[in-house]
Short mmCIF file of N, CA and C in Angstrom, two decimals:
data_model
loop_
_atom_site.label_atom_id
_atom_site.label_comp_id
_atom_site.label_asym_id
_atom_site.label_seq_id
_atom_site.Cartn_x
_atom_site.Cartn_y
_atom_site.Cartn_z
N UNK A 126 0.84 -1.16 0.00
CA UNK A 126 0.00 0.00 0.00
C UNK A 126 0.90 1.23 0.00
N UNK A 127 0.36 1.95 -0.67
CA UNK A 127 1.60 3.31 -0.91
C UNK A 127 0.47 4.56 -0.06
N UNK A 128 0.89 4.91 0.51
CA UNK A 128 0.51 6.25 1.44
C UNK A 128 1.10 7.83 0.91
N UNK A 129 0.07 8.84 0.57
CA UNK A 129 1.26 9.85 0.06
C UNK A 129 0.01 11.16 0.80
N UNK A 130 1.09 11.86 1.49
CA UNK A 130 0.68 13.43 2.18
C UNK A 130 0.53 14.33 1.26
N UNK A 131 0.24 14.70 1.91
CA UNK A 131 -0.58 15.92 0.99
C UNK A 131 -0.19 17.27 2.16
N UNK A 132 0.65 18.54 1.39
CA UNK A 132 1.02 19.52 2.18
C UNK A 132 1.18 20.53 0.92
N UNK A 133 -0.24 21.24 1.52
CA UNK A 133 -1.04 22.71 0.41
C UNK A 133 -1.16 22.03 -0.86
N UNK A 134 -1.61 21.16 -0.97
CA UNK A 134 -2.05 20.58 -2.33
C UNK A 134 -1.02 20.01 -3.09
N UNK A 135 0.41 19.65 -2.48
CA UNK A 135 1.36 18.88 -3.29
C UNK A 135 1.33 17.80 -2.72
N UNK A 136 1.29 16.54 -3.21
CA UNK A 136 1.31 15.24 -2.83
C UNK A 136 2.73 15.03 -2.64
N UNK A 137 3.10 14.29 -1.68
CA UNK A 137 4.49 13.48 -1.33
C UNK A 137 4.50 12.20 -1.40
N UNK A 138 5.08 11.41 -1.94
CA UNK A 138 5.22 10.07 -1.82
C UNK A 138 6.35 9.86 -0.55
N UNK A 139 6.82 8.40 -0.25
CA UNK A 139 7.87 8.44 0.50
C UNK A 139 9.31 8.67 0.08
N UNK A 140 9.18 8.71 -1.61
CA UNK A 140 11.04 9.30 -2.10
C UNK A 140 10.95 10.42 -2.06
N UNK A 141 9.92 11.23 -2.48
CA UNK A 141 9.76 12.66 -2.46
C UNK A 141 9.73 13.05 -0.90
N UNK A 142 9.57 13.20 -0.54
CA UNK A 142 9.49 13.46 1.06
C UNK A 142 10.94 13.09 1.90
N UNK A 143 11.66 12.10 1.28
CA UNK A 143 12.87 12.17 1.74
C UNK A 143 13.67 13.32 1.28
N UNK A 144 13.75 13.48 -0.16
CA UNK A 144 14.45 13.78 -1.62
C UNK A 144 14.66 15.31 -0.30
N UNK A 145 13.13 15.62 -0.08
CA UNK A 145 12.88 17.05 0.56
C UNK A 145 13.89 17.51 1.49
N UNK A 146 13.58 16.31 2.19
CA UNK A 146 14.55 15.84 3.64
C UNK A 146 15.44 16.67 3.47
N UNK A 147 16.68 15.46 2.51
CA UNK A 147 17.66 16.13 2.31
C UNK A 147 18.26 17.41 1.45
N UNK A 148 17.42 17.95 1.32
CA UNK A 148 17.71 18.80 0.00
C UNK A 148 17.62 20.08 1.39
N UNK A 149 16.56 20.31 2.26
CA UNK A 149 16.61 21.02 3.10
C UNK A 149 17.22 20.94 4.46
N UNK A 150 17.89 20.00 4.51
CA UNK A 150 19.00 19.75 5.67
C UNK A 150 20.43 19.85 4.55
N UNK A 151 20.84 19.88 3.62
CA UNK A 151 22.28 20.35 2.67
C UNK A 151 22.20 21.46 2.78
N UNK A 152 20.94 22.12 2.63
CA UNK A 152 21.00 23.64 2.69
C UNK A 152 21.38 24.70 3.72
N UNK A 153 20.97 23.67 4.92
CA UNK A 153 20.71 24.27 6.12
C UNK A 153 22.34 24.04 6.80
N UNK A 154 23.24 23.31 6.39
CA UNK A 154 24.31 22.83 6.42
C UNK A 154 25.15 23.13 5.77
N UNK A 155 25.24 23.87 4.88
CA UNK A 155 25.93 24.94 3.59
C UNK A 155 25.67 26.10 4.71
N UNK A 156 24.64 26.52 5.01
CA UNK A 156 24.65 28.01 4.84
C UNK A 156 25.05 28.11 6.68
N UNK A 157 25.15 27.35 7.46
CA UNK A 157 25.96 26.99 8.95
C UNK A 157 27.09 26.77 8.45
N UNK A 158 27.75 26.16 7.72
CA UNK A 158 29.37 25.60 7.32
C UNK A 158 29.81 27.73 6.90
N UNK A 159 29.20 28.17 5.73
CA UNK A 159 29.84 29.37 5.33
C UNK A 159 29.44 30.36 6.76
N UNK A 160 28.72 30.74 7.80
CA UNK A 160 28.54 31.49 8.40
C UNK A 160 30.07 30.53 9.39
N UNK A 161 30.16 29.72 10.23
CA UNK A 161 31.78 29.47 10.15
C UNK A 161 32.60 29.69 9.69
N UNK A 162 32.92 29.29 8.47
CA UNK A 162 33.92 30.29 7.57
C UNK A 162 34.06 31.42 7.49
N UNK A 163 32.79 32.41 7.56
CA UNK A 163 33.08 33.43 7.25
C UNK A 163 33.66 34.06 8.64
N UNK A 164 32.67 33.47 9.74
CA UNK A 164 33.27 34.00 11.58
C UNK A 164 34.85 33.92 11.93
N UNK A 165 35.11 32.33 11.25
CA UNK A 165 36.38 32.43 11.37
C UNK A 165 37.66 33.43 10.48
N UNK A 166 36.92 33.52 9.55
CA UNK A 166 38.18 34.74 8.97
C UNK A 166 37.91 36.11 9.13
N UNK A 167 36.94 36.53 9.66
CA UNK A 167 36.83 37.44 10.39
C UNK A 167 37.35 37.58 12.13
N UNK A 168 37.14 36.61 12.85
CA UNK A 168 38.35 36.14 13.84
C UNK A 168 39.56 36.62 13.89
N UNK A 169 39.99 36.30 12.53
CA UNK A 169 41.55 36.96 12.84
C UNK A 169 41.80 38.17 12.14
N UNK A 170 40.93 38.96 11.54
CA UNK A 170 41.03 40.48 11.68
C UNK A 170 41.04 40.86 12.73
N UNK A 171 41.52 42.41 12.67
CA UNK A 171 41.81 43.25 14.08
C UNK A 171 40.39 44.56 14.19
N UNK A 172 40.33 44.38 15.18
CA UNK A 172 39.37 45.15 15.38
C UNK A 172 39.43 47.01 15.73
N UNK A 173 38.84 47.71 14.89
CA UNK A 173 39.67 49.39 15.08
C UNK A 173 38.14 50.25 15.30
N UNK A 174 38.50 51.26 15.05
CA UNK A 174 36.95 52.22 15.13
C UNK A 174 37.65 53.09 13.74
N UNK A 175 36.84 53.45 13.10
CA UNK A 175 36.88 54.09 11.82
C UNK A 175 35.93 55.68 12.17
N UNK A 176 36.88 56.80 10.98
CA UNK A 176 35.71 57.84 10.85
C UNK A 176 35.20 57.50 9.26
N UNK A 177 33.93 58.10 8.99
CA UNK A 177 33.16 58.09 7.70
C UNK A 177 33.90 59.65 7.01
N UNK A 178 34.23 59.75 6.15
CA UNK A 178 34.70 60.46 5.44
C UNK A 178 33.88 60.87 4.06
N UNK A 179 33.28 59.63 3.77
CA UNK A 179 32.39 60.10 2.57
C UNK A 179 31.42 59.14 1.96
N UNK A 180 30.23 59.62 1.53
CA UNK A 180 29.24 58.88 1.40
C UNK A 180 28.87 59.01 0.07
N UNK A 181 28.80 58.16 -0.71
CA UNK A 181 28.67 58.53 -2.54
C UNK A 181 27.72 58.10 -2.70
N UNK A 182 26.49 58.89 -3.13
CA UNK A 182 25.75 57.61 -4.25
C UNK A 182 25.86 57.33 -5.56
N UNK A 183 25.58 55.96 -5.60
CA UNK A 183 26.10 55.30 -7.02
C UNK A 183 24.33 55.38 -8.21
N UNK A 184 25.02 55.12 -9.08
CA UNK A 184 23.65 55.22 -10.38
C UNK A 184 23.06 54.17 -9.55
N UNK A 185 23.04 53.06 -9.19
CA UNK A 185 21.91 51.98 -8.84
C UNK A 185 21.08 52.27 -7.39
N UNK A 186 21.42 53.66 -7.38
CA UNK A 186 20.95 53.93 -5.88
C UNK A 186 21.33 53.58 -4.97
N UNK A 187 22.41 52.60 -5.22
CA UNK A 187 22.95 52.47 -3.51
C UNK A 187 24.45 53.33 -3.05
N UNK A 188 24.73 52.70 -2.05
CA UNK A 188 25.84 54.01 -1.45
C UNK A 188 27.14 53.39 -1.31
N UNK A 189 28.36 53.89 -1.13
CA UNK A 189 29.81 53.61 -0.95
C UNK A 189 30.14 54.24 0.14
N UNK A 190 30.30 53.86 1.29
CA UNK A 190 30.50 54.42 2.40
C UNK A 190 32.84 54.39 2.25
N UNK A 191 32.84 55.57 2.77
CA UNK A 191 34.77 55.95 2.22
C UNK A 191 34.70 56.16 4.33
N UNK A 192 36.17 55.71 4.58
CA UNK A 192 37.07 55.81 5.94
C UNK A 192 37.79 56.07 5.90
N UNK A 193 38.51 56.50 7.08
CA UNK A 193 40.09 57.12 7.33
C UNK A 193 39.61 56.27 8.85
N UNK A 194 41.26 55.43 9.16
CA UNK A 194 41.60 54.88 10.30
C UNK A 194 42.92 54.72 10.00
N UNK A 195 43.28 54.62 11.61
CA UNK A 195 45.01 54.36 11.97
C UNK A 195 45.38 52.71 12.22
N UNK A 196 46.21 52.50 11.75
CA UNK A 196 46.82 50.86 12.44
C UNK A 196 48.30 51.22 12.41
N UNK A 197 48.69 51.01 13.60
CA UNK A 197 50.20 51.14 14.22
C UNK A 197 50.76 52.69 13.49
N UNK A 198 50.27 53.94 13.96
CA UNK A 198 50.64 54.79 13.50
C UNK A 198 50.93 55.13 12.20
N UNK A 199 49.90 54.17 11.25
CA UNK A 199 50.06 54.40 9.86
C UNK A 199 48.51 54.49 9.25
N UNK A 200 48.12 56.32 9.06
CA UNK A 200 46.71 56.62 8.41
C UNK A 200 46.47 55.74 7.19
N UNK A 201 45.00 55.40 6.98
CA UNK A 201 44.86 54.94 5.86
C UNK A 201 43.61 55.91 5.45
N UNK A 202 43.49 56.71 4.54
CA UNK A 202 42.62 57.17 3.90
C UNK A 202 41.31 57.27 3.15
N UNK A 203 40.67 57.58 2.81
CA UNK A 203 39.14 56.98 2.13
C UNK A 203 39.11 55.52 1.07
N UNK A 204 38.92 54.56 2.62
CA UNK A 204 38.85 53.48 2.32
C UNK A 204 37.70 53.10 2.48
N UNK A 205 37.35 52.50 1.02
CA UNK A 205 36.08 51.47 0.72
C UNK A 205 35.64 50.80 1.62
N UNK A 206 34.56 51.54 2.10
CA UNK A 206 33.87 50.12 3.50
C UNK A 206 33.34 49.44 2.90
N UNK A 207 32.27 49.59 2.01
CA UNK A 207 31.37 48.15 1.66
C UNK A 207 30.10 48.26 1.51
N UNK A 208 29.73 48.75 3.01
CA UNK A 208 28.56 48.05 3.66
C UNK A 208 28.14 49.90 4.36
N UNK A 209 26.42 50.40 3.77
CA UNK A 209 25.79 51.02 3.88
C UNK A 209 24.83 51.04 5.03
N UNK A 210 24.45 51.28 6.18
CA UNK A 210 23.22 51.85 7.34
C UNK A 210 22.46 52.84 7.06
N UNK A 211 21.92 52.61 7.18
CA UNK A 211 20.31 53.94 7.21
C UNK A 211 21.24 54.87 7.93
N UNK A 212 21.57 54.56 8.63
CA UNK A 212 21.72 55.87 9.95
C UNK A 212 23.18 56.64 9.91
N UNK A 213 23.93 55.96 8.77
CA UNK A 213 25.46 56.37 8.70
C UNK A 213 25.77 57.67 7.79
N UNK A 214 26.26 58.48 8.71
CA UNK A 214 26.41 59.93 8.13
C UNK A 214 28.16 60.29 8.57
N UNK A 215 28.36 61.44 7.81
CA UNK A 215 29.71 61.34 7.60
C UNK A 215 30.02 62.21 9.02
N UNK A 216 31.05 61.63 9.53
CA UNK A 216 31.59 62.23 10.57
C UNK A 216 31.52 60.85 11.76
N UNK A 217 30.57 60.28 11.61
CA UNK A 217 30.69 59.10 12.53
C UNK A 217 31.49 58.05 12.77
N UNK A 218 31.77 57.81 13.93
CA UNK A 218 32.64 56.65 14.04
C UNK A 218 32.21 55.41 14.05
N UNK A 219 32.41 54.56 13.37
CA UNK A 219 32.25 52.99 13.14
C UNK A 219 32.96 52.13 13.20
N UNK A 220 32.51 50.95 14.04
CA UNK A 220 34.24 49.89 13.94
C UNK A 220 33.71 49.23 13.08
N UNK A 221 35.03 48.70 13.02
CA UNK A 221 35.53 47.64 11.43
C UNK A 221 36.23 46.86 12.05
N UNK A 222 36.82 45.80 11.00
CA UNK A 222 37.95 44.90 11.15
C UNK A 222 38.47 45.01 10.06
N UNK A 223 39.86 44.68 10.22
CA UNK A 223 40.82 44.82 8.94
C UNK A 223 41.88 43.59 8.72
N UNK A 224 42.23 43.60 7.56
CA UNK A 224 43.04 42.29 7.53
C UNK A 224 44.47 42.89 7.93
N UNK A 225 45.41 42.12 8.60
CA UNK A 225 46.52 42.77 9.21
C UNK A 225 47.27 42.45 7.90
N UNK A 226 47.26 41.54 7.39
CA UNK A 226 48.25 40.85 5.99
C UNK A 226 47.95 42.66 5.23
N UNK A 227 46.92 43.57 4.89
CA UNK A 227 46.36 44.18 4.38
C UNK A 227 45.30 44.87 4.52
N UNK A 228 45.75 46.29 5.63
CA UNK A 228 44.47 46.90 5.85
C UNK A 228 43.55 47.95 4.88
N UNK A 229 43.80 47.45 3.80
CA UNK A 229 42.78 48.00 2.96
C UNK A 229 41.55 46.84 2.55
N UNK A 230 41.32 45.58 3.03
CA UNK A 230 40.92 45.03 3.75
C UNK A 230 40.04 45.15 4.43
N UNK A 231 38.63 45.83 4.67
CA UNK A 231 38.37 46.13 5.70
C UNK A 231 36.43 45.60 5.52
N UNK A 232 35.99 45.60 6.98
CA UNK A 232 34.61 45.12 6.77
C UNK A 232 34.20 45.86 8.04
N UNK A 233 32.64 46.23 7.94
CA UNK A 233 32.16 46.95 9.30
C UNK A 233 31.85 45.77 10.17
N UNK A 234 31.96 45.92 11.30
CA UNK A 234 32.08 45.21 12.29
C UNK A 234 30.81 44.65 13.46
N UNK A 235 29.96 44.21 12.57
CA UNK A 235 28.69 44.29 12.95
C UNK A 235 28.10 43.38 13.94
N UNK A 236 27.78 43.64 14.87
CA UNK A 236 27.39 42.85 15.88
C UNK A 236 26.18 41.64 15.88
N UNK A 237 26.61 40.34 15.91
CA UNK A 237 25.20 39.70 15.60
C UNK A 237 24.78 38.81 14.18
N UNK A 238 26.21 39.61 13.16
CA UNK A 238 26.02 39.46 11.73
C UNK A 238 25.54 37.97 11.98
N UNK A 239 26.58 37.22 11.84
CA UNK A 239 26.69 35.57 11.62
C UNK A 239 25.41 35.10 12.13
N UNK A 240 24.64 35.63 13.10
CA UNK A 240 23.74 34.68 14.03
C UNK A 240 22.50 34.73 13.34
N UNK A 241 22.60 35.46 12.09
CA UNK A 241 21.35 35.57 10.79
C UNK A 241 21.46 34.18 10.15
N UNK A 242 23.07 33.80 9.93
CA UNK A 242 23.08 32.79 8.60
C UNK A 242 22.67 31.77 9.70
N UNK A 243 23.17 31.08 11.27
CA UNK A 243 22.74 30.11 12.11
C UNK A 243 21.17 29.80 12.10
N UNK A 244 20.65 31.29 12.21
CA UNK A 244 19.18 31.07 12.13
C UNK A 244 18.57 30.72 10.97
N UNK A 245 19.15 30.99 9.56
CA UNK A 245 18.31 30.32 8.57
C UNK A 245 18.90 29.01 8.40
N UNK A 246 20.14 28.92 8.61
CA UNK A 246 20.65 27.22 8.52
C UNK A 246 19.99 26.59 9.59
N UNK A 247 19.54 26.76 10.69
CA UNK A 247 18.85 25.96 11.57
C UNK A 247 17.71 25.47 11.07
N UNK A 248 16.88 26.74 10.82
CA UNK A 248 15.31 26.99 10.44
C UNK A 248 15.11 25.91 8.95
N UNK A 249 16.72 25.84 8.38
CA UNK A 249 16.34 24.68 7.10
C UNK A 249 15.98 23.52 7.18
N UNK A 250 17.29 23.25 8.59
CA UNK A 250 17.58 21.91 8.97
C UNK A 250 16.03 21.46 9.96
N UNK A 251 15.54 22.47 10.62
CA UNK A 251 14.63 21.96 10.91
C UNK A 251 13.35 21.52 10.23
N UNK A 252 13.37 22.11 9.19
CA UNK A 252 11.99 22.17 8.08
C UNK A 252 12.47 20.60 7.14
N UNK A 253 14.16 20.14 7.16
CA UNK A 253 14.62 19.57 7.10
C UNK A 253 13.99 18.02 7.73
N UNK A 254 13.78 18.26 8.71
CA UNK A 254 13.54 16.98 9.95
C UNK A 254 12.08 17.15 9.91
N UNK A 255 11.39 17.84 9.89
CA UNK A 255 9.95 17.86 9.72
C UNK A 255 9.28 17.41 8.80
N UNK A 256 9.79 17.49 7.42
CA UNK A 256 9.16 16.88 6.53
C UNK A 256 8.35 15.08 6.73
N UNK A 257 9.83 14.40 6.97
CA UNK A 257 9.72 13.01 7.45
C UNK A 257 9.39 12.92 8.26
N UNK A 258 8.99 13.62 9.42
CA UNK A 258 8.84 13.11 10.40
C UNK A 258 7.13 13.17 10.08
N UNK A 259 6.87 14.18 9.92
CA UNK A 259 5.71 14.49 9.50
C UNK A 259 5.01 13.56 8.71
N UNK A 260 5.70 12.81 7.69
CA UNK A 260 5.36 12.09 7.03
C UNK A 260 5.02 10.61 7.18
N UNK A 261 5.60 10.59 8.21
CA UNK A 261 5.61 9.45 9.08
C UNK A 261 4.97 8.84 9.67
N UNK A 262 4.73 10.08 10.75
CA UNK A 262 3.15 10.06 11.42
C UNK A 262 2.64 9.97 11.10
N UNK A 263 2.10 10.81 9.68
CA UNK A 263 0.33 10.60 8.76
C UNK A 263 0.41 9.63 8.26
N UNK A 264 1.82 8.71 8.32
CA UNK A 264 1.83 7.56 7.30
C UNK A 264 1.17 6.03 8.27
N UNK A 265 1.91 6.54 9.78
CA UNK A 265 1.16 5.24 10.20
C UNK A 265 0.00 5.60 10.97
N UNK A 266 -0.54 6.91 11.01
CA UNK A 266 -1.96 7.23 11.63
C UNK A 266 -2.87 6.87 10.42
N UNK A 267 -2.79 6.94 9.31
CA UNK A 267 -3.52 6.37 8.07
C UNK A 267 -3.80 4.73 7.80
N UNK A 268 -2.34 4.05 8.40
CA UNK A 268 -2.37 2.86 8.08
C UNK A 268 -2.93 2.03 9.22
N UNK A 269 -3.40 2.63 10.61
CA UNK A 269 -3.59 2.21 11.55
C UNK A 269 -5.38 2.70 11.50
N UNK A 270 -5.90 3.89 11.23
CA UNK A 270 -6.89 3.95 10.61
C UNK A 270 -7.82 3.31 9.32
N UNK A 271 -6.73 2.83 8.29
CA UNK A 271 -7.14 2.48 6.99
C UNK A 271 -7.42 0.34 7.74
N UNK A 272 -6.59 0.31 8.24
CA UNK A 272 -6.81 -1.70 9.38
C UNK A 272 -7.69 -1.40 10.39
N UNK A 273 -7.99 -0.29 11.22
CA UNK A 273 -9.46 -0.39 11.67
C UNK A 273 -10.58 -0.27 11.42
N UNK A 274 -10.64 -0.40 9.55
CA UNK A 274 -12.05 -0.21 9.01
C UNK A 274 -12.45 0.79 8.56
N UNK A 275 -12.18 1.83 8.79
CA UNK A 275 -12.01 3.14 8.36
C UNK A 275 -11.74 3.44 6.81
N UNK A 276 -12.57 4.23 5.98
CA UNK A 276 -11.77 4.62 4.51
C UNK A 276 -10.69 5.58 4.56
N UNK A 277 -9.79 5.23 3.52
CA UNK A 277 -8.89 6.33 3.58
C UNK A 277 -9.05 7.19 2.50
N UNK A 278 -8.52 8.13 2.95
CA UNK A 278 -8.65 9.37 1.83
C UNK A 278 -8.05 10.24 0.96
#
């Protein structure tokens, strides 16, 4: 007897429902593996406070935020941050990290970043484990319903 769920009107069989499984636990496991990677090479940057020096906007509407910071008594000048805030106006101080190999190098220093990619790699892996499990249940609440006489549906 083949049993297949039904979730918002797509039917699952039991390969499909695995297939799901894993396709949303790789994902959820990619995107936890690079939020590691990325923590760790950010790890061994150094951590500084930056001033904003200049704020450009570009044709696509977005912005180029420019710095001036010191590392070991050596200025570095309107350097490319990257990374744009609502709230970032020139004159403010912002920390960064910089690569010591190369402090032109540099990324804002944002508190919390990584714990975005944990939460959607979790949230995969869990949608991950739910599928089957899910599937599981309706599979032997059906088959335990469908042997007590019951029609199935």
């Amino acid at each position: 007897m083949k049993v297949e769920v039904h979730f918002s009107g797509t039917k699952l069989s039991d390969k499909s429902s695995i297939i799901y499984c894993i396709i949303f636990a790789l994902i959820g496991v990619g995107v936890i593996t690079i939020a590691i990677l990325l923590q760790a090479k950010a790890s061994q940057w150094i951590s500084t406070d930056a001033t904003i020096v200049d704020i450009q906007r570009q044709l696509n509407d977005s912005f180029s935020v420019f710095v001036d910071f010191t590392v070991d008594a050596t200025p570095y000048s309107h350097v490319h941050l990257g990374s744009f805030e609502s709230w970032m106006k020139v004159g403010d101080i912002v920390p960064i990290k910089y690569n010591p190999a190369n402090p032109y190098q540099i990324e804002y220093a944002r508190q919390g970043f990584y714990n975005v990619f944990y939460i959607i790699g979790s949230f995969c892996i869990l949608l991950g484990a739910a599928f089957p499990t899910t599937h599981f249940i309706l599979k032997k609440y059906r088959k335990n319903k469908f042997e007590n006489g019951f029609s199935q549906k």
